[in-house]
């Protein structure tokens, strides 16, 4: 099972000021959810493979 831990976000434009702002808060929250719940997600995936 391959779980990606990247923060998936695209800046609204290619202007440096928009890029420097970083990803939106929602993208960071999704990233943290994947990192914090890694063990639980692995267990769910493992159960799905067994079926």
GROMACS .gro file of C-alpha atoms in nm:
model
   51
    1UNK     CA    1   0.000   0.000   0.000
    2UNK     CA    2   0.138   0.337  -0.097
    3UNK     CA    3   0.010   0.635   0.099
    4UNK     CA    4   0.133   0.970  -0.018
    5UNK     CA    5   0.202   1.234   0.244
    6UNK     CA    6   0.233   1.533   0.014
    7UNK     CA    7   0.035   1.853   0.063
    8UNK     CA    8  -0.181   1.871  -0.246
    9UNK     CA    9  -0.239   2.235  -0.335
   10UNK     CA   10  -0.188   2.458  -0.634
   11UNK     CA   11  -0.130   2.830  -0.586
   12UNK     CA   12  -0.398   3.055  -0.736
   13UNK     CA   13  -0.142   3.203  -0.975
   14UNK     CA   14   0.226   3.185  -1.065
   15UNK     CA   15   0.300   3.515  -0.896
   16UNK     CA   16   0.568   3.481  -0.630
   17UNK     CA   17   0.351   3.653  -0.367
   18UNK     CA   18   0.084   3.383  -0.413
   19UNK     CA   19   0.339   3.101  -0.403
   20UNK     CA   20   0.498   3.238  -0.082
   21UNK     CA   21   0.163   3.225   0.098
   22UNK     CA   22   0.185   2.847   0.093
   23UNK     CA   23  -0.096   2.596   0.066
   24UNK     CA   24  -0.447   2.676   0.185
   25UNK     CA   25  -0.537   2.576   0.539
   26UNK     CA   26  -0.773   2.303   0.418
   27UNK     CA   27  -0.489   2.131   0.226
   28UNK     CA   28  -0.268   2.143   0.536
   29UNK     CA   29  -0.548   1.992   0.746
   30UNK     CA   30  -0.592   1.707   0.498
   31UNK     CA   31  -0.216   1.645   0.507
   32UNK     CA   32  -0.210   1.637   0.887
   33UNK     CA   33  -0.505   1.399   0.892
   34UNK     CA   34  -0.315   1.153   0.670
   35UNK     CA   35   0.000   1.180   0.883
   36UNK     CA   36  -0.173   1.154   1.221
   37UNK     CA   37  -0.401   0.867   1.116
   38UNK     CA   38  -0.140   0.671   0.918
   39UNK     CA   39  -0.164   0.357   1.132
   40UNK     CA   40  -0.546   0.353   1.117
   41UNK     CA   41  -0.543   0.403   0.739
   42UNK     CA   42  -0.296   0.116   0.697
   43UNK     CA   43  -0.514  -0.113   0.905
   44UNK     CA   44  -0.821  -0.026   0.697
   45UNK     CA   45  -0.629  -0.092   0.374
   46UNK     CA   46  -0.494  -0.421   0.511
   47UNK     CA   47  -0.846  -0.538   0.594
   48UNK     CA   48  -0.965  -0.444   0.245
   49UNK     CA   49  -0.684  -0.651   0.086
   50UNK     CA   50  -0.781  -0.960   0.286
   51UNK     CA   51  -1.139  -0.959   0.160
   0.00000   0.00000   0.00000
